[in-house]
Short mmCIF file of C-alpha atoms in Angstrom, two decimals:
data_model
loop_
_atom_site.label_atom_id
_atom_site.label_comp_id
_atom_site.label_asym_id
_atom_site.label_seq_id
_atom_site.Cartn_x
_atom_site.Cartn_y
_atom_site.Cartn_z
CA UNK A 872 0.00 0.00 -0.01
CA UNK A 873 1.43 3.33 -1.02
CA UNK A 874 2.11 5.83 1.73
CA UNK A 875 -0.31 8.74 1.95
CA UNK A 876 2.25 11.02 3.61
CA UNK A 877 3.09 14.09 1.57
CA UNK A 878 5.44 16.96 2.15
CA UNK A 879 2.42 18.93 3.38
CA UNK A 880 1.47 16.32 5.96
CA UNK A 881 1.95 17.43 9.55
CA UNK A 882 3.35 13.96 10.32
CA UNK A 883 6.33 14.38 7.92
CA UNK A 884 9.53 14.82 9.94
CA UNK A 885 11.47 18.03 9.32
CA UNK A 886 14.88 17.50 7.77
CA UNK A 887 17.62 18.37 10.24
CA UNK A 888 19.49 21.55 9.37
CA UNK A 889 22.99 20.80 8.13
CA UNK A 890 25.77 22.53 10.05
CA UNK A 891 29.53 22.98 9.93
CA UNK A 892 30.95 21.71 13.24
CA UNK A 893 27.70 22.83 14.85
CA UNK A 894 27.80 26.27 13.19
CA UNK A 895 25.86 27.71 10.22
CA UNK A 896 26.81 26.13 6.88
CA UNK A 897 27.94 29.49 5.60
CA UNK A 898 30.99 29.19 7.87
CA UNK A 899 32.33 26.38 5.65
CA UNK A 900 32.92 28.48 2.48
CA UNK A 901 34.28 31.37 4.56
CA UNK A 902 36.62 28.96 6.37
CA UNK A 903 37.84 27.50 3.10
CA UNK A 904 38.24 30.89 1.45
CA UNK A 905 40.24 32.25 4.36
CA UNK A 906 42.37 29.10 4.63
CA UNK A 907 43.33 29.17 0.94
CA UNK A 908 43.86 32.92 0.92
CA UNK A 909 46.20 32.57 3.91
CA UNK A 910 47.86 29.63 2.12
CA UNK A 911 48.62 31.90 -0.84
CA UNK A 912 49.59 34.88 1.39
CA UNK A 913 51.92 33.04 3.76
CA UNK A 914 53.36 30.90 0.99
CA UNK A 915 54.40 33.96 -1.01
CA UNK A 916 55.60 35.67 2.18
CA UNK A 917 57.79 32.69 3.01
CA UNK A 918 59.55 33.12 -0.33
CA UNK A 919 59.70 36.91 -0.35
CA UNK A 920 62.85 37.59 1.65
CA UNK A 921 64.72 34.59 0.19
CA UNK A 922 63.82 35.55 -3.38
CA UNK A 923 64.90 39.15 -2.85
CA UNK A 924 68.36 38.29 -1.46
CA UNK A 925 69.00 35.41 -3.89
CA UNK A 926 72.01 36.36 -6.00
CA UNK A 927 72.75 39.37 -3.78
CA UNK A 928 75.67 40.12 -1.40
CA UNK A 929 73.85 38.68 1.61
CA UNK A 930 72.72 35.47 -0.06
CA UNK A 931 73.70 31.93 0.78
CA UNK A 932 75.62 30.08 -1.93
CA UNK A 933 73.11 27.25 -1.70
CA UNK A 934 70.24 29.35 -3.07
CA UNK A 935 69.11 28.86 -6.64
CA UNK A 936 69.76 31.67 -9.10
CA UNK A 937 67.10 33.95 -10.47
CA UNK A 938 66.34 36.13 -7.48
CA UNK A 939 66.50 39.92 -7.50
CA UNK A 940 69.95 40.03 -5.84
CA UNK A 941 69.21 42.81 -3.31
CA UNK A 942 71.09 43.57 -0.13
CA UNK A 943 69.51 42.80 3.24
CA UNK A 944 68.68 46.43 4.06
CA UNK A 945 66.67 46.91 0.86
CA UNK A 946 65.05 43.49 1.29
CA UNK A 947 63.98 44.29 4.86
CA UNK A 948 62.56 47.65 3.73
CA UNK A 949 60.54 46.06 0.91
CA UNK A 950 59.23 43.30 3.17
CA UNK A 951 58.26 45.76 5.93
CA UNK A 952 56.55 48.20 3.53
CA UNK A 953 54.63 45.35 1.88
CA UNK A 954 53.23 44.19 5.24
CA UNK A 955 52.47 47.74 6.36
CA UNK A 956 50.48 48.35 3.18
CA UNK A 957 48.48 45.12 3.61
CA UNK A 958 47.25 46.30 6.99
CA UNK A 959 46.90 49.94 6.00
CA UNK A 960 44.63 48.95 3.11
CA UNK A 961 42.22 47.11 5.44
CA UNK A 962 40.62 50.48 6.26
CA UNK A 963 39.75 51.48 2.66
CA UNK A 964 38.88 47.79 2.09
CA UNK A 965 36.34 47.94 4.89
CA UNK A 966 35.07 51.30 3.61
CA UNK A 967 34.45 49.89 0.13
CA UNK A 968 32.56 46.98 1.65
CA UNK A 969 30.44 49.36 3.76
CA UNK A 970 29.81 52.08 1.20
CA UNK A 971 30.27 50.75 -2.35
CA UNK A 972 30.17 46.99 -3.05
CA UNK A 973 29.02 45.23 0.10
CA UNK A 974 31.15 42.57 1.85
CA UNK A 975 30.33 39.67 -0.46
CA UNK A 976 31.17 41.45 -3.72
CA UNK A 977 34.26 43.05 -2.15
CA UNK A 978 35.62 39.63 -1.13
CA UNK A 979 35.04 38.30 -4.64
CA UNK A 980 36.89 41.23 -6.18
CA UNK A 981 39.66 40.89 -3.58
CA UNK A 982 40.21 37.20 -4.37
CA UNK A 983 40.49 37.95 -8.09
CA UNK A 984 42.98 40.79 -7.43
CA UNK A 985 45.09 38.55 -5.15
CA UNK A 986 45.12 35.76 -7.74
CA UNK A 987 46.21 38.20 -10.48
CA UNK A 988 48.89 39.54 -8.16
CA UNK A 989 50.42 36.08 -7.63
CA UNK A 990 50.24 35.36 -11.35
CA UNK A 991 52.07 38.64 -11.99
CA UNK A 992 54.72 37.64 -9.42
CA UNK A 993 55.15 34.41 -11.40
CA UNK A 994 56.46 36.47 -14.34
CA UNK A 995 60.22 37.11 -14.36
CA UNK A 996 61.59 40.64 -13.91
CA UNK A 997 61.60 43.27 -11.19
CA UNK A 998 58.80 45.30 -12.78
CA UNK A 999 56.33 42.45 -12.69
CA UNK A 1000 57.50 41.56 -9.17
CA UNK A 1001 56.63 44.98 -7.72
CA UNK A 1002 53.36 45.16 -9.67
CA UNK A 1003 52.39 41.74 -8.35
CA UNK A 1004 53.31 42.73 -4.78
CA UNK A 1005 51.10 45.83 -5.08
CA UNK A 1006 48.18 43.74 -6.35
CA UNK A 1007 48.48 41.16 -3.55
CA UNK A 1008 48.67 43.92 -0.91
CA UNK A 1009 45.60 45.63 -2.39
CA UNK A 1010 43.60 42.41 -2.56
CA UNK A 1011 44.58 41.36 0.94
CA UNK A 1012 43.48 44.72 2.30
CA UNK A 1013 40.12 44.39 0.52
CA UNK A 1014 39.53 40.87 1.80
CA UNK A 1015 40.71 41.01 5.42
CA UNK A 1016 38.02 43.11 7.06
CA UNK A 1017 35.12 42.02 4.86
CA UNK A 1018 35.42 38.27 5.24
CA UNK A 1019 35.48 38.64 9.05
CA UNK A 1020 32.38 40.80 8.80
CA UNK A 1021 30.60 38.05 6.90
CA UNK A 1022 31.41 35.52 9.62
CA UNK A 1023 29.64 37.83 12.07
CA UNK A 1024 26.62 38.00 9.74
CA UNK A 1025 26.03 34.25 10.19
CA UNK A 1026 24.98 34.68 13.82
CA UNK A 1027 22.05 36.32 15.60
CA UNK A 1028 23.88 39.38 16.88
CA UNK A 1029 26.85 39.72 19.26
CA UNK A 1030 25.11 37.74 22.02
CA UNK A 1031 24.68 34.54 19.97
CA UNK A 1032 26.41 31.86 22.12
CA UNK A 1033 27.90 30.24 19.01
CA UNK A 1034 29.60 33.42 17.79
CA UNK A 1035 32.92 33.17 19.65
CA UNK A 1036 33.23 29.50 18.74
CA UNK A 1037 32.53 30.32 15.09
CA UNK A 1038 35.37 32.84 15.01
CA UNK A 1039 37.63 30.28 16.69
CA UNK A 1040 36.89 27.76 13.91
CA UNK A 1041 37.40 30.50 11.33
CA UNK A 1042 40.80 31.49 12.74
CA UNK A 1043 41.90 27.87 12.77
CA UNK A 1044 41.63 28.09 8.99
CA UNK A 1045 44.13 30.93 9.04
CA UNK A 1046 46.70 28.88 10.89
CA UNK A 1047 46.10 25.71 8.88
CA UNK A 1048 46.74 27.61 5.67
CA UNK A 1049 49.72 29.43 7.14
CA UNK A 1050 51.27 26.17 8.36
CA UNK A 1051 51.08 24.23 5.08
CA UNK A 1052 51.94 27.18 2.79
CA UNK A 1053 55.74 27.30 3.42
CA UNK A 1054 55.94 23.49 3.25
CA UNK A 1055 54.39 23.48 -0.22
CA UNK A 1056 54.97 26.85 -1.85
CA UNK A 1057 58.24 27.44 -0.05
CA UNK A 1058 59.66 24.04 -1.06
CA UNK A 1059 58.70 24.42 -4.73
CA UNK A 1060 59.82 28.03 -4.97
CA UNK A 1061 63.08 27.72 -3.05
CA UNK A 1062 64.23 24.30 -4.27
CA UNK A 1063 62.89 24.24 -7.86
CA UNK A 1064 61.70 27.51 -9.34
CA UNK A 1065 60.84 30.82 -7.70
CA UNK A 1066 58.13 31.72 -10.19
CA UNK A 1067 56.50 28.30 -10.03
CA UNK A 1068 56.19 28.86 -6.27
CA UNK A 1069 54.46 32.19 -6.86
CA UNK A 1070 52.18 30.50 -9.41
CA UNK A 1071 51.22 27.90 -6.76
CA UNK A 1072 50.14 30.75 -4.52
CA UNK A 1073 47.81 31.88 -7.34
CA UNK A 1074 46.40 28.33 -7.56
CA UNK A 1075 45.72 28.39 -3.80
CA UNK A 1076 43.80 31.65 -4.11
CA UNK A 1077 41.88 30.26 -7.12
CA UNK A 1078 40.73 27.32 -5.01
CA UNK A 1079 39.64 29.74 -2.29
CA UNK A 1080 37.69 31.83 -4.82
CA UNK A 1081 35.89 28.79 -6.24
CA UNK A 1082 35.07 27.62 -2.67
CA UNK A 1083 33.60 31.05 -1.93
CA UNK A 1084 31.52 31.30 -5.09
CA UNK A 1085 30.12 27.78 -4.64
CA UNK A 1086 29.20 28.48 -1.03
CA UNK A 1087 27.60 31.91 -1.40
CA UNK A 1088 24.09 30.37 -1.26
CA UNK A 1089 24.78 29.45 2.36
CA UNK A 1090 25.85 32.98 3.42
CA UNK A 1091 23.62 35.49 5.14
CA UNK A 1092 21.68 37.72 2.70
CA UNK A 1093 22.98 40.66 4.73
CA UNK A 1094 26.50 40.08 3.38
CA UNK A 1095 25.43 41.05 -0.16
CA UNK A 1096 23.95 44.37 0.92
CA UNK A 1097 25.75 47.71 1.07
CA UNK A 1098 25.15 48.90 4.66
CA UNK A 1099 25.53 52.67 4.03
CA UNK A 1100 25.73 53.23 0.28
CA UNK A 1101 27.24 56.38 -1.12
CA UNK A 1102 24.86 58.96 -2.51
CA UNK A 1103 25.26 60.01 -6.13
CA UNK A 1104 26.88 63.24 -5.01
CA UNK A 1105 29.31 61.40 -2.71
CA UNK A 1106 30.26 59.00 -5.51
CA UNK A 1107 31.02 61.96 -7.79
CA UNK A 1108 33.06 63.68 -5.08
CA UNK A 1109 35.11 60.57 -4.24
CA UNK A 1110 35.67 59.75 -7.92
CA UNK A 1111 36.87 63.32 -8.59
CA UNK A 1112 39.26 63.26 -5.64
CA UNK A 1113 40.63 59.87 -6.66
CA UNK A 1114 41.26 60.95 -10.22
CA UNK A 1115 42.97 64.14 -9.06
CA UNK A 1116 45.36 62.26 -6.76
CA UNK A 1117 46.02 59.68 -9.46
CA UNK A 1118 46.84 62.42 -11.96
CA UNK A 1119 49.17 64.12 -9.45
CA UNK A 1120 51.01 60.81 -8.83
CA UNK A 1121 51.30 60.02 -12.57
CA UNK A 1122 52.61 63.50 -13.41
CA UNK A 1123 55.04 63.60 -10.46
CA UNK A 1124 56.53 60.14 -10.99
CA UNK A 1125 56.50 60.65 -14.74
CA UNK A 1126 58.71 63.73 -14.33
CA UNK A 1127 60.99 61.92 -11.87
CA UNK A 1128 61.32 58.95 -14.23
CA UNK A 1129 61.81 60.93 -17.41
CA UNK A 1130 64.54 63.05 -15.81
CA UNK A 1131 66.41 59.90 -14.81
CA UNK A 1132 66.17 60.50 -11.07
CA UNK A 1133 63.86 57.63 -10.14
CA UNK A 1134 65.15 55.09 -7.63
CA UNK A 1135 63.34 52.59 -5.43
CA UNK A 1136 63.45 55.09 -2.56
CA UNK A 1137 61.10 57.42 -4.47
CA UNK A 1138 58.42 54.77 -3.94
CA UNK A 1139 59.46 53.35 -0.57
CA UNK A 1140 59.94 56.57 1.42
CA UNK A 1141 56.45 58.06 0.70
CA UNK A 1142 54.87 54.70 1.61
CA UNK A 1143 56.70 54.45 4.93
CA UNK A 1144 55.85 58.05 5.81
CA UNK A 1145 52.21 57.40 4.94
CA UNK A 1146 52.35 54.31 7.16
CA UNK A 1147 53.27 56.53 10.10
CA UNK A 1148 51.28 59.68 9.33
CA UNK A 1149 47.93 57.99 8.54
CA UNK A 1150 47.69 55.97 11.82
CA UNK A 1151 48.66 59.08 13.82
CA UNK A 1152 46.13 61.21 11.94
CA UNK A 1153 43.32 58.65 12.44
CA UNK A 1154 43.97 58.46 16.20
CA UNK A 1155 44.23 62.26 16.42
CA UNK A 1156 40.91 62.69 14.56
CA UNK A 1157 39.13 60.31 16.92
CA UNK A 1158 40.72 61.83 19.99
CA UNK A 1159 39.83 65.39 18.98
CA UNK A 1160 36.15 64.55 18.20
CA UNK A 1161 34.18 66.92 20.48
CA UNK A 1162 31.05 64.77 20.20
CA UNK A 1163 32.62 61.94 22.27
CA UNK A 1164 31.58 61.72 25.91
CA UNK A 1165 34.09 62.18 28.69
CA UNK A 1166 34.28 58.44 29.27
CA UNK A 1167 34.88 57.76 25.59
CA UNK A 1168 37.62 60.41 25.47
CA UNK A 1169 39.29 58.78 28.47
CA UNK A 1170 39.18 55.34 26.85
CA UNK A 1171 40.68 56.69 23.63
CA UNK A 1172 43.55 58.16 25.69
CA UNK A 1173 44.15 54.74 27.23
CA UNK A 1174 43.93 53.14 23.80
CA UNK A 1175 46.74 55.36 22.51
CA UNK A 1176 49.07 53.81 25.13
CA UNK A 1177 48.11 50.31 23.99
CA UNK A 1178 48.38 51.28 20.31
CA UNK A 1179 51.98 52.55 20.73
CA UNK A 1180 52.86 49.39 22.68
CA UNK A 1181 51.40 47.23 19.91
CA UNK A 1182 53.29 49.17 17.20
CA UNK A 1183 56.57 48.56 19.07
CA UNK A 1184 55.69 44.87 19.37
CA UNK A 1185 54.87 44.40 15.66
CA UNK A 1186 58.02 46.28 14.64
CA UNK A 1187 60.13 43.47 16.12
CA UNK A 1188 57.72 40.59 15.62
CA UNK A 1189 57.38 41.08 11.84
CA UNK A 1190 61.14 40.85 11.42
CA UNK A 1191 60.58 37.14 11.86
CA UNK A 1192 59.98 37.07 8.11
CA UNK A 1193 62.85 39.41 7.14
CA UNK A 1194 65.81 39.79 9.53
CA UNK A 1195 65.36 36.43 11.28
CA UNK A 1196 64.39 34.60 8.06
CA UNK A 1197 67.47 35.96 6.28
CA UNK A 1198 69.67 34.80 9.18
CA UNK A 1199 68.13 31.33 8.99
CA UNK A 1200 68.71 31.23 5.24
CA UNK A 1201 72.35 32.39 5.29
CA UNK A 1202 73.72 31.57 8.77
CA UNK A 1203 71.90 28.42 9.93
CA UNK A 1204 72.69 24.85 8.92
CA UNK A 1205 70.29 23.59 6.19
CA UNK A 1206 69.60 20.34 8.06
CA UNK A 1207 68.52 19.08 11.47
CA UNK A 1208 69.23 15.56 12.75
CA UNK A 1209 70.42 14.65 9.29
CA UNK A 1210 67.24 15.88 7.62
CA UNK A 1211 67.66 18.66 5.05
CA UNK A 1212 64.94 21.26 4.51
CA UNK A 1213 64.36 24.59 2.72
CA UNK A 1214 64.82 27.63 4.98
CA UNK A 1215 61.30 28.86 4.05
CA UNK A 1216 60.01 26.14 6.38
CA UNK A 1217 60.90 28.39 9.32
CA UNK A 1218 57.73 30.31 8.52
CA UNK A 1219 55.62 27.28 9.45
CA UNK A 1220 56.86 27.40 13.04
CA UNK A 1221 54.67 30.29 14.19
CA UNK A 1222 51.34 28.85 13.03
CA UNK A 1223 52.10 25.42 14.49
CA UNK A 1224 53.06 27.05 17.81
CA UNK A 1225 49.86 29.12 17.69
CA UNK A 1226 47.72 26.02 17.20
CA UNK A 1227 49.54 24.20 20.00
CA UNK A 1228 49.71 27.03 22.52
CA UNK A 1229 46.49 29.01 21.99
CA UNK A 1230 44.32 26.44 23.83
CA UNK A 1231 46.92 26.33 26.62
CA UNK A 1232 46.85 30.09 27.05
CA UNK A 1233 43.03 30.14 26.97
CA UNK A 1234 43.00 27.52 29.76
CA UNK A 1235 45.61 29.46 31.78
CA UNK A 1236 43.63 32.74 31.58
CA UNK A 1237 40.43 30.93 32.65
CA UNK A 1238 42.16 29.13 35.52
CA UNK A 1239 43.70 32.40 36.77
CA UNK A 1240 40.35 34.12 36.38
CA UNK A 1241 38.60 31.53 38.52
CA UNK A 1242 41.20 32.14 41.23
CA UNK A 1243 40.94 35.94 40.89
CA UNK A 1244 44.48 36.25 39.61
CA UNK A 1245 44.10 36.78 35.85
CA UNK A 1246 46.32 39.71 34.78
CA UNK A 1247 44.58 42.70 33.21
CA UNK A 1248 44.88 43.90 29.64
CA UNK A 1249 47.72 46.31 30.42
CA UNK A 1250 49.79 43.62 32.16
CA UNK A 1251 49.26 41.26 29.22
CA UNK A 1252 50.48 43.97 26.85
CA UNK A 1253 53.54 44.49 29.03
CA UNK A 1254 54.18 40.73 28.97
CA UNK A 1255 53.90 40.69 25.17
CA UNK A 1256 56.53 43.42 24.86
CA UNK A 1257 58.76 41.65 27.42
CA UNK A 1258 58.68 38.36 25.50
CA UNK A 1259 59.30 40.00 22.11
CA UNK A 1260 62.32 41.71 23.70
CA UNK A 1261 63.51 38.41 25.17
CA UNK A 1262 63.27 36.78 21.73
CA UNK A 1263 65.82 39.28 20.38
CA UNK A 1264 68.05 38.82 23.44
CA UNK A 1265 67.93 35.13 22.59
CA UNK A 1266 68.71 36.03 18.96
CA UNK A 1267 72.00 37.57 20.10
CA UNK A 1268 73.41 34.14 20.93
CA UNK A 1269 73.30 32.61 17.45
CA UNK A 1270 74.34 35.99 15.99
CA UNK A 1271 77.54 35.85 18.08
CA UNK A 1272 78.10 32.16 17.23
CA UNK A 1273 77.83 32.83 13.49
CA UNK A 1274 80.23 35.78 13.51
CA UNK A 1275 83.16 33.50 12.68
CA UNK A 1276 81.34 31.94 9.74
CA UNK A 1277 80.04 28.92 11.65
CA UNK A 1278 76.60 27.67 10.64
CA UNK A 1279 74.40 27.54 13.75
CA UNK A 1280 71.80 24.92 14.62
CA UNK A 1281 68.28 25.55 13.30
CA UNK A 1282 67.06 24.99 16.88
CA UNK A 1283 68.12 28.58 17.67
CA UNK A 1284 65.56 29.75 15.14
CA UNK A 1285 62.96 27.42 16.64
CA UNK A 1286 63.60 29.04 20.03
CA UNK A 1287 63.25 32.56 18.63
CA UNK A 1288 59.90 31.79 16.96
CA UNK A 1289 58.63 30.00 20.06
CA UNK A 1290 59.35 32.96 22.36
CA UNK A 1291 57.79 35.38 19.85
CA UNK A 1292 54.65 33.25 19.66
CA UNK A 1293 54.31 33.38 23.44
CA UNK A 1294 54.52 37.18 23.20
CA UNK A 1295 51.96 37.24 20.38
CA UNK A 1296 49.47 35.20 22.45
CA UNK A 1297 49.85 37.67 25.31
CA UNK A 1298 49.18 40.72 23.17
CA UNK A 1299 47.37 40.02 19.87
CA UNK A 1300 44.09 38.32 20.95
CA UNK A 1301 43.85 40.70 23.89
CA UNK A 1302 44.36 43.68 21.63
CA UNK A 1303 41.56 42.56 19.29
CA UNK A 1304 39.21 42.12 22.26
CA UNK A 1305 40.03 45.38 24.02
CA UNK A 1306 39.68 47.31 20.74
CA UNK A 1307 36.05 46.31 20.46
CA UNK A 1308 35.43 47.12 24.16
CA UNK A 1309 37.12 50.54 24.16
CA UNK A 1310 35.79 51.79 20.84
CA UNK A 1311 33.58 54.89 21.06
CA UNK A 1312 30.07 54.10 19.82
CA UNK A 1313 30.52 56.47 16.89
CA UNK A 1314 33.61 54.60 15.69
CA UNK A 1315 32.59 51.07 16.63
CA UNK A 1316 32.94 49.69 13.09
CA UNK A 1317 36.18 51.53 12.35
CA UNK A 1318 38.23 50.64 15.41
CA UNK A 1319 39.21 47.18 14.23
CA UNK A 1320 40.87 48.86 11.27
CA UNK A 1321 42.60 51.22 13.71
CA UNK A 1322 44.00 48.18 15.54
CA UNK A 1323 45.52 46.90 12.28
CA UNK A 1324 47.13 50.30 11.80
CA UNK A 1325 49.41 49.47 14.75
CA UNK A 1326 50.97 46.82 12.49
CA UNK A 1327 51.29 49.42 9.74
CA UNK A 1328 53.04 51.87 12.08
CA UNK A 1329 55.44 49.27 13.47
CA UNK A 1330 56.44 47.96 10.03
CA UNK A 1331 56.81 51.50 8.70
CA UNK A 1332 59.41 52.23 11.38
CA UNK A 1333 61.30 49.10 10.29
CA UNK A 1334 61.09 50.24 6.68
CA UNK A 1335 62.37 53.76 7.44
CA UNK A 1336 65.29 52.41 9.48
CA UNK A 1337 66.25 50.05 6.66
CA UNK A 1338 65.96 52.78 4.01
CA UNK A 1339 68.12 54.96 6.25
CA UNK A 1340 70.90 52.37 6.07
CA UNK A 1341 70.46 50.78 9.50
CA UNK A 1342 71.54 47.14 9.36
CA UNK A 1343 68.86 45.48 11.50
CA UNK A 1344 70.83 42.22 11.59
CA UNK A 1345 73.81 43.77 13.38
CA UNK A 1346 74.38 42.58 16.95
CA UNK A 1347 74.25 46.12 18.38
CA UNK A 1348 70.97 46.97 16.62
CA UNK A 1349 69.32 43.69 17.66
CA UNK A 1350 70.44 44.31 21.26
CA UNK A 1351 69.10 47.86 21.17
CA UNK A 1352 65.68 46.68 19.89
CA UNK A 1353 65.56 44.03 22.62
CA UNK A 1354 66.36 46.58 25.33
CA UNK A 1355 63.83 49.08 24.04
CA UNK A 1356 61.07 46.44 23.89
CA UNK A 1357 61.72 45.32 27.48
CA UNK A 1358 61.88 48.92 28.68
CA UNK A 1359 58.63 49.70 26.89
CA UNK A 1360 57.02 46.72 28.53
CA UNK A 1361 58.32 47.92 31.89
CA UNK A 1362 56.98 51.41 31.30
CA UNK A 1363 53.53 50.07 30.43
CA UNK A 1364 53.59 47.94 33.57
CA UNK A 1365 54.71 50.85 35.80
CA UNK A 1366 51.89 53.06 34.51
CA UNK A 1367 49.30 50.27 34.51
CA UNK A 1368 47.20 51.93 37.20
CA UNK A 1369 47.02 55.19 35.27
CA UNK A 1370 46.07 53.38 32.06
CA UNK A 1371 43.42 51.34 33.96
CA UNK A 1372 41.93 54.55 35.29
CA UNK A 1373 41.67 55.93 31.76
CA UNK A 1374 40.04 52.70 30.62
CA UNK A 1375 37.15 53.29 33.02
CA UNK A 1376 34.81 50.33 33.32
CA UNK A 1377 36.59 48.31 30.56
CA UNK A 1378 38.47 45.31 31.98
#
C-alpha cells in the first residue's frame, strides 16, 4: 500500500538543518576561502625575503639563481613596507565593503585581485614583481576586514552563544593555511623555481575563490547588501578626488622617471611616511572629536598607550619574516638531525606554535580568572613586549656564534619563533578584544581597522630604518631593539594603574 504522507502532511519529519561543526553552513565556504587565501599569502611571504636576497651580497651560496639580488637592508625595507600596506589597506577595504560593493562582492573582487597579483609575481623581472606585490597587498586589504564581517553575519547578533566558537573555527583556517603554505609553496619556490612557487600561490587563491563562489548560497543575505551606500553626490566627489590624486602621482613620478632621477626610494619613502602619518592622523581625529563623551575620550587616551605598545611589538615581531628569516637562510645549517629542509620552512613554526599554545593560554587565563588572579589587559600587553624583547636577546646568541662563519643549529631559530609566539598570544588576541570594548560608539565599526594600523606603524618604522641604512641584523641593533622592547614593557607595567583609570569600566 502506497504511503499517503506528503510533504504537506503534519506527520512528515522536518529534515535536520545541516551545520559545519555545529555552526551555520555558511561558515564552511568562509573557512575554506580564508584558509586558501592565507595559504597563498603566507606561501608567497615565506619566499619573499629569500627571493629578494638570492644572488645578492647577503645570499647563501646554496640558493638557486634567479632572485632579485638585493642587499639585506633593501630586502627588509621592501618586506616591511609590503606588510604595512596590507594592513593599511584594510581600512579602505572595509570602507568599500560598507559604502560601495558590500562585503560579499568586495571579497570576490579581492580574491580575483590577489590571484592576479600572484600570477604577476610568477612572471620574471623586477617590474612584474613589484606590480604583483602591489596587487596582492591591495587584494589582501580588501579581503581582510570584509570576510570577518561576513562571519559575524552568520549569527544572531553579538550575544549569539555560538559566535565566539565560530570565530575560533574560522581562525583555525588561518593557521592551517599558514602552516602548510611554506611546506608546499616554499619548497617548490626555493628548491625548484621561484616563479613556479608564486604560481602555486595563485592556484591556492583560485581554489579559495571557487570555494567562496560555490558556497555563497549558504551565506547570510545581509552580506550582499551595502550597509551605508554612497549617494550620487558622494560618488562623484570621491571619484573626482581619486582621479585628481592619481593624476598628481602620474605626473610627479612621470617627471621623476623621465629626468632619470627615479630610484626605489622614491616609492618606498612616501609609503613608509604614509604608514606613520595615517595611523597618527586617524587616532588624532578620533581623540579630537568633540562629540565623544568624557568616558569615551578617556578610553581613547588609554587606547593610545596600547596602540603605541602594539606598534613597538609588531616592529620586532614582523622581522621574523625578514631579519630572522634571512639569518636562517644564510647563517643556519640547512639540516637538522640529518634531515635537510628549505629555509622557508621556518615560517611554518609560528602557526604550528599558535595552534599548539592558543588552547593552553586560553586555559591558563580561565584558571587564573577563577582564582581571581588573571592579569589585566595592560599587564598582558607588558608581557607581550617583554617576550618579544627576550626573543631578540635570545637572537644575540646565534648571531655571536655565526660571527666567525660557523653555521648555527636551526634549533636557535625554533627558540626565537617559540618565544615570539608566546609574546603574540599575550598581546594580539587581547588587543583585538580590548579594541572592540574601548571603541567609542561612533567609531565602533572603524576601530578594528585602527588596531591593524598598529601593524602598519610598526612595520613602517622598520622600513624607514632600513631605508636609512640601518643594518637590523647587526648585533648592536638587535640588542638595542631588545632593550627598548623590554623597557617599553616595563613602562607600560609601571603606569598600569594610570592606564586602567583611563580605561574606566573596561576590563
